[in-house]
PDB file of C-alpha atoms and ligand atoms in Angstrom:
ATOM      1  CA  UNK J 198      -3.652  17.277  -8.680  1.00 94.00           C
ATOM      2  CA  UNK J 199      -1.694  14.300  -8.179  1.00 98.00           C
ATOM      3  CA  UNK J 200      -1.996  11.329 -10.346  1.00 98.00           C
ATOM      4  CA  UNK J 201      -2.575   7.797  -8.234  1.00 98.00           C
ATOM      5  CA  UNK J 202      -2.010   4.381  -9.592  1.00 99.00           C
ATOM      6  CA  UNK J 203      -3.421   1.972  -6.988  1.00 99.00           C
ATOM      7  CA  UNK J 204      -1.747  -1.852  -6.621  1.00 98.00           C
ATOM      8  CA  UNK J 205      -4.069  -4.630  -5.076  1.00 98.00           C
ATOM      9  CA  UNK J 206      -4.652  -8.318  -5.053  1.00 98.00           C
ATOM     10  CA  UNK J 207      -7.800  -8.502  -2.344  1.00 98.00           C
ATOM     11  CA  UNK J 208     -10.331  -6.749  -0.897  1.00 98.00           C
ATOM     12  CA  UNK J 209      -9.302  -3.272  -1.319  1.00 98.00           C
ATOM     13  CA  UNK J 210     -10.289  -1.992   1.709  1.00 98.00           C
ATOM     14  CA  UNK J 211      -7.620  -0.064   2.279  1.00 98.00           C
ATOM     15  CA  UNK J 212      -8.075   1.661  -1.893  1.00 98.00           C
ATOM     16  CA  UNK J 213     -11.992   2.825  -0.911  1.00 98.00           C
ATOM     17  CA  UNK J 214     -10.289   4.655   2.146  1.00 98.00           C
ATOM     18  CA  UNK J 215      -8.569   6.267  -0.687  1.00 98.00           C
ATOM     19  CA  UNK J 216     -11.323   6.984  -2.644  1.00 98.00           C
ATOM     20  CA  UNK J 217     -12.847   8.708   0.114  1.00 98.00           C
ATOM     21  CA  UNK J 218     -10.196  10.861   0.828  1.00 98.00           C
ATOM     22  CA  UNK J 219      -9.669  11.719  -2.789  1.00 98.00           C
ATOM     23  CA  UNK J 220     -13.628  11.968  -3.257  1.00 97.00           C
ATOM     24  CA  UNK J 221     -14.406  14.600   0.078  1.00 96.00           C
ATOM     25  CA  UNK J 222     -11.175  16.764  -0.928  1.00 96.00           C
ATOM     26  CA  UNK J 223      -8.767  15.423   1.707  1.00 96.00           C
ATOM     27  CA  UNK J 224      -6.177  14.430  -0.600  1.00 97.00           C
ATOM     28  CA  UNK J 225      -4.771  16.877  -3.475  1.00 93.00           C
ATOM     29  CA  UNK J 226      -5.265  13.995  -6.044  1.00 97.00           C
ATOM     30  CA  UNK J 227      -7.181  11.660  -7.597  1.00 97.00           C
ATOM     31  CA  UNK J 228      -6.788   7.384  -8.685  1.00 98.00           C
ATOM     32  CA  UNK J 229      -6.623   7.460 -12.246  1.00 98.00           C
ATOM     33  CA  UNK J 230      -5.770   3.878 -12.080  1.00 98.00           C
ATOM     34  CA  UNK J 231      -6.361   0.653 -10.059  1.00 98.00           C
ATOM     35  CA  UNK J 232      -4.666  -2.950 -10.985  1.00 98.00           C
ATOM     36  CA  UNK J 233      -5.000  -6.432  -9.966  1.00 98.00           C
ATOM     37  CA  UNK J 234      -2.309  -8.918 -10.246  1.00 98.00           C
ATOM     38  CA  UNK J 235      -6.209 -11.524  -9.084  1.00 98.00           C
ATOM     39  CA  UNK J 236      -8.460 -11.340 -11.818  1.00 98.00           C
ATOM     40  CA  UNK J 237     -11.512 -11.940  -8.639  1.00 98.00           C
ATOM     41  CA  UNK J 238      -9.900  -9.641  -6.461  1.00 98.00           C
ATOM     42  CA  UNK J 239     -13.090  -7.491  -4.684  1.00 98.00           C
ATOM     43  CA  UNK J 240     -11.401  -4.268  -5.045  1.00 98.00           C
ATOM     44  CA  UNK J 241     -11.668  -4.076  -8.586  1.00 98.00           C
ATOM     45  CA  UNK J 242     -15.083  -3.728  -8.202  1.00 98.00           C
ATOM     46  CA  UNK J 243     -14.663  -0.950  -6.043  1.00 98.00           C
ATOM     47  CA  UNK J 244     -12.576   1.054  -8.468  1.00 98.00           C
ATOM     48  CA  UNK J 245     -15.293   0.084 -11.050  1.00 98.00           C
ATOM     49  CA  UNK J 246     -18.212   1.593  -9.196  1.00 98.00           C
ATOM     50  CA  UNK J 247     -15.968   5.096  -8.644  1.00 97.00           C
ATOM     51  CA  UNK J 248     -15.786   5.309 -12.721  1.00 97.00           C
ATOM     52  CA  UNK J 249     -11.617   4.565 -12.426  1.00 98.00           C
ATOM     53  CA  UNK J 250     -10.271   1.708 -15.089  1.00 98.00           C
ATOM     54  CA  UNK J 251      -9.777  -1.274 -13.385  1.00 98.00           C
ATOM     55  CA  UNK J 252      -7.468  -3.590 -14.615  1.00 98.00           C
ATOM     56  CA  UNK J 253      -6.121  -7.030 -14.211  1.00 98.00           C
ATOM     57  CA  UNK J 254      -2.723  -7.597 -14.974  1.00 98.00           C
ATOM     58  CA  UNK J 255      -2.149 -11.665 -14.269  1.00 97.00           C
ATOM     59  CA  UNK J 256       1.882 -12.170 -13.052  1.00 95.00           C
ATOM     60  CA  UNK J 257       1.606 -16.062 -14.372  1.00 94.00           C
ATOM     61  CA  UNK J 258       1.633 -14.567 -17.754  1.00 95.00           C
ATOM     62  CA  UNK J 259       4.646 -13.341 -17.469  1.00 97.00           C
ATOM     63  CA  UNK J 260       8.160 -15.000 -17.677  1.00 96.00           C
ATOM     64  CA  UNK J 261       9.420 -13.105 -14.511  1.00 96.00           C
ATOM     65  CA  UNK J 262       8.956 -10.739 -11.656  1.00 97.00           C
ATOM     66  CA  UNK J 263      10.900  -8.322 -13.978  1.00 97.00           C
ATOM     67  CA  UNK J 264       9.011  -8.658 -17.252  1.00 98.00           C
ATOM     68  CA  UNK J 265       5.420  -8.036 -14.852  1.00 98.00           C
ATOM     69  CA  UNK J 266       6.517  -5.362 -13.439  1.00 98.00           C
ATOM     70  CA  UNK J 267       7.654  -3.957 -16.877  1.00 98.00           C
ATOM     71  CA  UNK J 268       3.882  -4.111 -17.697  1.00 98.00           C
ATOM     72  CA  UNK J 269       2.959  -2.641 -14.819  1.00 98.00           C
ATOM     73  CA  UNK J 270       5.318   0.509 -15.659  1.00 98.00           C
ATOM     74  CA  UNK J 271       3.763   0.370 -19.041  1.00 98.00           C
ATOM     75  CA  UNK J 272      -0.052   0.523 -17.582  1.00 98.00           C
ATOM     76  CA  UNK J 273       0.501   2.696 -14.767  1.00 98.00           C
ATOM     77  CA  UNK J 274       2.614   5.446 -17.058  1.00 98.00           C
ATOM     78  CA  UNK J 275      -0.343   4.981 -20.259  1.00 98.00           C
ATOM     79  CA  UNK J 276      -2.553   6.372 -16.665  1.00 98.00           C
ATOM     80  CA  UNK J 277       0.283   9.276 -15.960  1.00 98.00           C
ATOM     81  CA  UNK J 278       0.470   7.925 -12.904  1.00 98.00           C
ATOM     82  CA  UNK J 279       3.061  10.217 -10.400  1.00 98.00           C
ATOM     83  CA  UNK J 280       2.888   8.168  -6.952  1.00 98.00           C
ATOM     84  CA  UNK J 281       2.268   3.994  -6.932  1.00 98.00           C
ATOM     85  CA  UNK J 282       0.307   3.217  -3.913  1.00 99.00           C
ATOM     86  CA  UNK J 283       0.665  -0.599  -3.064  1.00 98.00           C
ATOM     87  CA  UNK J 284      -3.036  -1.712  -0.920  1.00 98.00           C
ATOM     88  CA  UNK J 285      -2.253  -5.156  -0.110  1.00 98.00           C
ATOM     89  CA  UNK J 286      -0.496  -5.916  -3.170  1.00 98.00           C
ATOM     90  CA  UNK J 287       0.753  -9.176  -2.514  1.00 96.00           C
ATOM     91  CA  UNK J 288       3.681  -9.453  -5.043  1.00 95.00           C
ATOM     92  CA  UNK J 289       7.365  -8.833  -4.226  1.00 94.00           C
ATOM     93  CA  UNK J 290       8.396  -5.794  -6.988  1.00 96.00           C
ATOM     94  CA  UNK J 291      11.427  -5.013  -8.455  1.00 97.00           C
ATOM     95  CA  UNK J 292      14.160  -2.853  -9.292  1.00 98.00           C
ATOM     96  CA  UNK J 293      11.793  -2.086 -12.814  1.00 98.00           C
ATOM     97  CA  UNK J 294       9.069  -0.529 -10.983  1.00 98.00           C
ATOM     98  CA  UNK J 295      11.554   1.556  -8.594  1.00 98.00           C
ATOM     99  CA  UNK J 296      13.423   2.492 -10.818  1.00 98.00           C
ATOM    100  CA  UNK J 297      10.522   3.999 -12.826  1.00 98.00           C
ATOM    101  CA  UNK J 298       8.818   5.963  -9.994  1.00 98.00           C
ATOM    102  CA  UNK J 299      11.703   6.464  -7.371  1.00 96.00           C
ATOM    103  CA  UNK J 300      10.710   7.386  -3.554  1.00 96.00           C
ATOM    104  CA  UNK J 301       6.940   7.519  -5.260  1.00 98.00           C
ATOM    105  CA  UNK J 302       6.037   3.972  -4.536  1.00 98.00           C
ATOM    106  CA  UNK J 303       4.091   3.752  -0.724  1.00 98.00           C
ATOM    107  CA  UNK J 304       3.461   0.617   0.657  1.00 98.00           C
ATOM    108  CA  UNK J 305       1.040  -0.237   3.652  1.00 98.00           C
ATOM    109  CA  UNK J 306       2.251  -3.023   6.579  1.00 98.00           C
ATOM    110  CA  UNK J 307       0.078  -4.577   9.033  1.00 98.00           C
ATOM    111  CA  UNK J 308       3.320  -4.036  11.604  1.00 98.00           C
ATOM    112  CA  UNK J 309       4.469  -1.637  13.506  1.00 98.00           C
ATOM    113  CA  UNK J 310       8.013  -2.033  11.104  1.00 98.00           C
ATOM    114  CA  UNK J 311      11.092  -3.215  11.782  1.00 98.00           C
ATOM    115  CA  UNK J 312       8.837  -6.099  13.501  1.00 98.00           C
ATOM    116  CA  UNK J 313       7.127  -8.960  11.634  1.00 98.00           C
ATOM    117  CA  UNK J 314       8.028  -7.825   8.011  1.00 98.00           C
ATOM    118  CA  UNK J 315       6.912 -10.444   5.193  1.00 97.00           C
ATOM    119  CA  UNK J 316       3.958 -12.276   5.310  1.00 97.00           C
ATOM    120  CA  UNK J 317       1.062 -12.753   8.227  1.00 98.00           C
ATOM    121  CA  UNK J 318       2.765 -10.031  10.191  1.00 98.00           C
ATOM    122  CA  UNK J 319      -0.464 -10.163  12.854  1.00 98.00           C
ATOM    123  CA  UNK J 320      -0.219 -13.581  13.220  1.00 98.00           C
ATOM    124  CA  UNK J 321       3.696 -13.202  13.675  1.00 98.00           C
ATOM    125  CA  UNK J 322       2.783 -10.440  16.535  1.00 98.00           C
ATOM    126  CA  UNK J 323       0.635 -13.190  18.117  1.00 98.00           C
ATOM    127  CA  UNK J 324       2.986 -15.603  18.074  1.00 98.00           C
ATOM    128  CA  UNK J 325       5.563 -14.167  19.500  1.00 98.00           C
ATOM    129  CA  UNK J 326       3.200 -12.398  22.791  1.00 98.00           C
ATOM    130  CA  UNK J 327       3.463  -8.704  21.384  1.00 98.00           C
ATOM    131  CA  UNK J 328       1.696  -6.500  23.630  1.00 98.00           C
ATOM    132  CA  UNK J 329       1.391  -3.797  20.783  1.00 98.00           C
ATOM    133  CA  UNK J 330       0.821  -4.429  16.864  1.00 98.00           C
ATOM    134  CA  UNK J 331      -0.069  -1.336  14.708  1.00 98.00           C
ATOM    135  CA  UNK J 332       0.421  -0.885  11.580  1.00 99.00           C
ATOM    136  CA  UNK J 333       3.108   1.331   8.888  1.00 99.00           C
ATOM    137  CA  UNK J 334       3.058   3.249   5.720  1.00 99.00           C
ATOM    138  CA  UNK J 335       6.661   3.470   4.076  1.00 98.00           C
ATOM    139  CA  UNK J 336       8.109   3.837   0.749  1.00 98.00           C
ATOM    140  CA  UNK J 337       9.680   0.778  -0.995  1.00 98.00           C
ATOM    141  CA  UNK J 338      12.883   0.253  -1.316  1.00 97.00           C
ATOM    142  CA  UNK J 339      14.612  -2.597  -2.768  1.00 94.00           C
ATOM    143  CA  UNK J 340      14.222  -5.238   0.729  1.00 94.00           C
ATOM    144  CA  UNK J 341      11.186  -6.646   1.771  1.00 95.00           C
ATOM    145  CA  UNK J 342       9.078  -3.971   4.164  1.00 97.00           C
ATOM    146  CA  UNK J 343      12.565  -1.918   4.813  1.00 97.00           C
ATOM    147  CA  UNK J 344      11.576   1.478   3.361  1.00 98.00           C
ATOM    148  CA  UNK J 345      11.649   4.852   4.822  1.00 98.00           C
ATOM    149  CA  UNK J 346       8.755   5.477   7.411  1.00 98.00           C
ATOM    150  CA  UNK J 347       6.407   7.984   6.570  1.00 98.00           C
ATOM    151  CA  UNK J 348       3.683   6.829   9.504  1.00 98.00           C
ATOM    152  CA  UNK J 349       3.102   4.170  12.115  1.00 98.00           C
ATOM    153  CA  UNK J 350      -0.426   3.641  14.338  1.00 99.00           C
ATOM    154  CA  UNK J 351      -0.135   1.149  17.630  1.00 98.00           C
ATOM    155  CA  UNK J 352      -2.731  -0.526  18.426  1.00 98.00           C
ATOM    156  CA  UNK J 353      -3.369  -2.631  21.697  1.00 98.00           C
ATOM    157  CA  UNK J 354      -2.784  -6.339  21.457  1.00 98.00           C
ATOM    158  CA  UNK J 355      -5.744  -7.940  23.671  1.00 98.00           C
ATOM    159  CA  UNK J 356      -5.960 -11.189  25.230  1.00 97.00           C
ATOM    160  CA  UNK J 357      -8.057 -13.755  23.612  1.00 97.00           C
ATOM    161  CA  UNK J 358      -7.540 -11.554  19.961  1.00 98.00           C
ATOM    162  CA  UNK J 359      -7.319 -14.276  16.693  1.00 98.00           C
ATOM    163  CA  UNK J 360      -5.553 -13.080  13.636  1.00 98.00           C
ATOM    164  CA  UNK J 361      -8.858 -11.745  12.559  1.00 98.00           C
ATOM    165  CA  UNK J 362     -10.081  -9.384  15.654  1.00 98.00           C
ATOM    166  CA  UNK J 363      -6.250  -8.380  15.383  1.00 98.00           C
ATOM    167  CA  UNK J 364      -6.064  -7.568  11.716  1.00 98.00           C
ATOM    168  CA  UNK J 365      -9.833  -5.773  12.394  1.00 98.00           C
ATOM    169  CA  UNK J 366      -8.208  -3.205  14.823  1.00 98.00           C
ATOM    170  CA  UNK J 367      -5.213  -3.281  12.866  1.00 98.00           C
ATOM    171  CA  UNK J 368      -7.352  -1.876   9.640  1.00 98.00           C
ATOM    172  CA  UNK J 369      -9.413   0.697  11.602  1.00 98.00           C
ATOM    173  CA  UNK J 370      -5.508   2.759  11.828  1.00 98.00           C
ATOM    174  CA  UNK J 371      -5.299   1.232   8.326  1.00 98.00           C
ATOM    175  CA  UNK J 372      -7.819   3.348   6.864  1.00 98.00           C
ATOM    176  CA  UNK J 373      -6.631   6.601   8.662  1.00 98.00           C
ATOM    177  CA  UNK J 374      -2.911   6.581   8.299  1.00 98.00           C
ATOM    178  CA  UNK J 375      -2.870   5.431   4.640  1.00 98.00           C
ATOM    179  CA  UNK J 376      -5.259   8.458   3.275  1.00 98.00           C
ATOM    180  CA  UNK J 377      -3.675  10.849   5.618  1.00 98.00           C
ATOM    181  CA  UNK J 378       0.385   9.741   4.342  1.00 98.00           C
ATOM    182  CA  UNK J 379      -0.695  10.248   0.422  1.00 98.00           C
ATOM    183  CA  UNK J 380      -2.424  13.600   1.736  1.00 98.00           C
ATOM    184  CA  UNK J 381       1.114  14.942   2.636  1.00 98.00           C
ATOM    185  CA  UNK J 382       2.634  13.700   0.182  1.00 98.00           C
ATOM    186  CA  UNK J 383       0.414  15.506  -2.131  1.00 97.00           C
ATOM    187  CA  UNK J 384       1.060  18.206  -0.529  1.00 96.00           C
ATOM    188  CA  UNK J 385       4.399  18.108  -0.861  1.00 97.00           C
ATOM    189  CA  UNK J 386       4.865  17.790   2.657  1.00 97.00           C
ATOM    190  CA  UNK J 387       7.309  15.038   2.830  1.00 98.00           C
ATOM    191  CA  UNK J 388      10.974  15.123   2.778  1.00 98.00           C
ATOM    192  CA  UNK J 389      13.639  12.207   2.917  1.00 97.00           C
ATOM    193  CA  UNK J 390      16.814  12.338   4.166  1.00 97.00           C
ATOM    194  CA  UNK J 391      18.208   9.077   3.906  1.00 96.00           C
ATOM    195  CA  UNK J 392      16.140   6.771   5.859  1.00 97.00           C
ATOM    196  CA  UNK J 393      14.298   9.401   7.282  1.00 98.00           C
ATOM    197  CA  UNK J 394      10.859  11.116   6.346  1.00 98.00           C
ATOM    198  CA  UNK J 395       9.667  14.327   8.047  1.00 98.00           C
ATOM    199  CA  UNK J 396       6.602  16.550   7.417  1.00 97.00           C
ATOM    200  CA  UNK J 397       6.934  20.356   6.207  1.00 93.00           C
ATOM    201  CA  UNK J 398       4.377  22.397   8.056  1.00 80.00           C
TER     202      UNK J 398
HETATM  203  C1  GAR C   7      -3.930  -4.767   4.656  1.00 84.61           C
HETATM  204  O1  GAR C   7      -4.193  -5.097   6.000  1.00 84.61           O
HETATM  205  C2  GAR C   7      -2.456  -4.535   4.432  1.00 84.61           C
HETATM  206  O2  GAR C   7      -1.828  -4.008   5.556  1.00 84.61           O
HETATM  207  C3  GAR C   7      -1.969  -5.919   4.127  1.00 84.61           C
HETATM  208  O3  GAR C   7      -2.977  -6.490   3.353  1.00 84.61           O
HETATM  209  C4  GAR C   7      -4.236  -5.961   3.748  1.00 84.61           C
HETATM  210  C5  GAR C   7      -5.019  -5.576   2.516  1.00 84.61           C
HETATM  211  O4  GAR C   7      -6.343  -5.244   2.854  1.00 84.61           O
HETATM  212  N1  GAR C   7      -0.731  -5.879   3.412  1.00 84.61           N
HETATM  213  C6  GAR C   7       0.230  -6.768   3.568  1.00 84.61           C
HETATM  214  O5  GAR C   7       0.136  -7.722   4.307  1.00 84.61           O
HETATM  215  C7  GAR C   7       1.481  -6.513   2.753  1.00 84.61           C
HETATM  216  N2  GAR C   7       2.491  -7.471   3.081  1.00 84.61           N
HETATM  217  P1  GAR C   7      -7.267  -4.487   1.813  1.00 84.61           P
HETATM  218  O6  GAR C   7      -7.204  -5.258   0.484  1.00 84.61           O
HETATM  219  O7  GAR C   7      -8.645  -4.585   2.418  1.00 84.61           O
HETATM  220  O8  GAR C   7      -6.787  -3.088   1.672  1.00 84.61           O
END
C-alpha cells in the first residue's frame, strides 16, 4: 500500500479526488499525510474530516526555499511518505525535496504542457486564442512545469469562457487524470526512460 504525502496551498479539490480514489479502492494506497504551506487553506479541512494529519508548514518561517523544503522532507519522511503529490501547491521546490524522493514527486498543471507553464496558465491559454486547454500530470524535475508526462486531458476552449468557466472544465479532467496517474503508479505501472513515461499493462 503506497504511502501519499499530499502538498497544497488552496482548496484542495484536486486532494478529495484523491481521497476518493484511495477511499473506494481505486488507488493501491492511502494519504498518510497532507501539508499546507496557508495556514487557511480549505483543504486542510478536508484532510481533517478523512482522519489524515493535517499540517501547516508556513515558508515565511523559514530563511529559504531550501531550509522549507528541508522541513518538508523532515514531515513528509516522520509520515513514511513514498510518492509526494503536489495539488496546487503553489511554491517553487527545490533540489532538497528531489533529491529526497527522486521521480516520486507528481505535480498537476492546468495546461496541456509545454504551453503556458508558470502561473495563470488558463488565463495564458485565453490570452493568447487557444482553441484547446487541458490539463497535465508530470513528475518534477528541477525547471518550472518541465517534468516527464505521465497524462494530459484536452479540453475545448469555448467562446465567451472567463478564466473561471475555463479553469471549471479544466478541473472536471483534473479530478480524473490526477487519481487515475497515482493509480498506475501504485501499481507500478509506470516506467521512465528519459523524458518519457509509458504504462506496463
Ligand atoms: C488546480 O487547478 C491545479 O491545476 C492548479 O491549482 C489548482 C488547485 O486546485 N495548479 C497550478 O496552477 C500549479 N501551477 P485545488 O486546490 O482545488 O486542487
Amino acid at each position: 500500500e503506497l504511502k501519499i504525502g499530499v502538498l497544497i496551498s488552496g482548496s484542495g479539490s484536486n486532494l478529495q479526488s484523491i481521497l476518493d480514489a484511495c477511499a473506494c479502492g481505486k488507488i493501491a494506497g492511502r494519504v498518510v499525510c497532507v501539508i499546507s504551506n496557508k495556514a487557511d487553506a480549505f483543504g486542510l479541512e478536508r484532510a481533517k474530516k478523512a482522519g489524515i494529519p493535517a499540517l501547516h508548514l508556513d515558508h515565511r518561517a523559514y530563511s529559504g526555499r531550501e531550509a522549507y523544503d528541508e522541513a518538508l522532507v523532515a514531515s513528509l519522511r516522520e509520515f513514511g511518505v513514498e510518492l509526494v503529490v503536489l495539488a496546487g501547491f503553489m511554491r517553487i521546490i527545490t533540489q532538497v525535496l528531489l533529491d529526497a524522493f527522486p521521480m516520486r514527486v507528481m505535480n498537476i498543471h492546468p495546461a496541456l504542457l509545454p504551453a503556458f507553464p508558470g502561473l495563470h496558465a488558463q488565463r495564458q491559454a485565453l490570452d493568447y486564442g487557444a482553441k484547446v486547454a487541458g490539463c497535465t500530470v508530470h513528475f518534477v524535475d528541477c525547471g518550472c512545469d518541465t517534468g516527464p508526462i505521465i497524462i494530459q486531458a484536452a479540453v475545448s476552449v469555448i467562446e465567451g469562457d472567463t478564466e473561471d468557466t475555463l479553469s471549471a472544465r479544466i478541473q472536471k479532467e483534473e479530478h480524473r487524470i490526477y487519481p487515475e496517474a497515482i493509480r498506475l503508479f501504485s501499481e507500478g505501472a509506470l516506467k521512465v526512460d528519459g523524458r518519457v513515461v509509458t504504462v506496463r499493462a
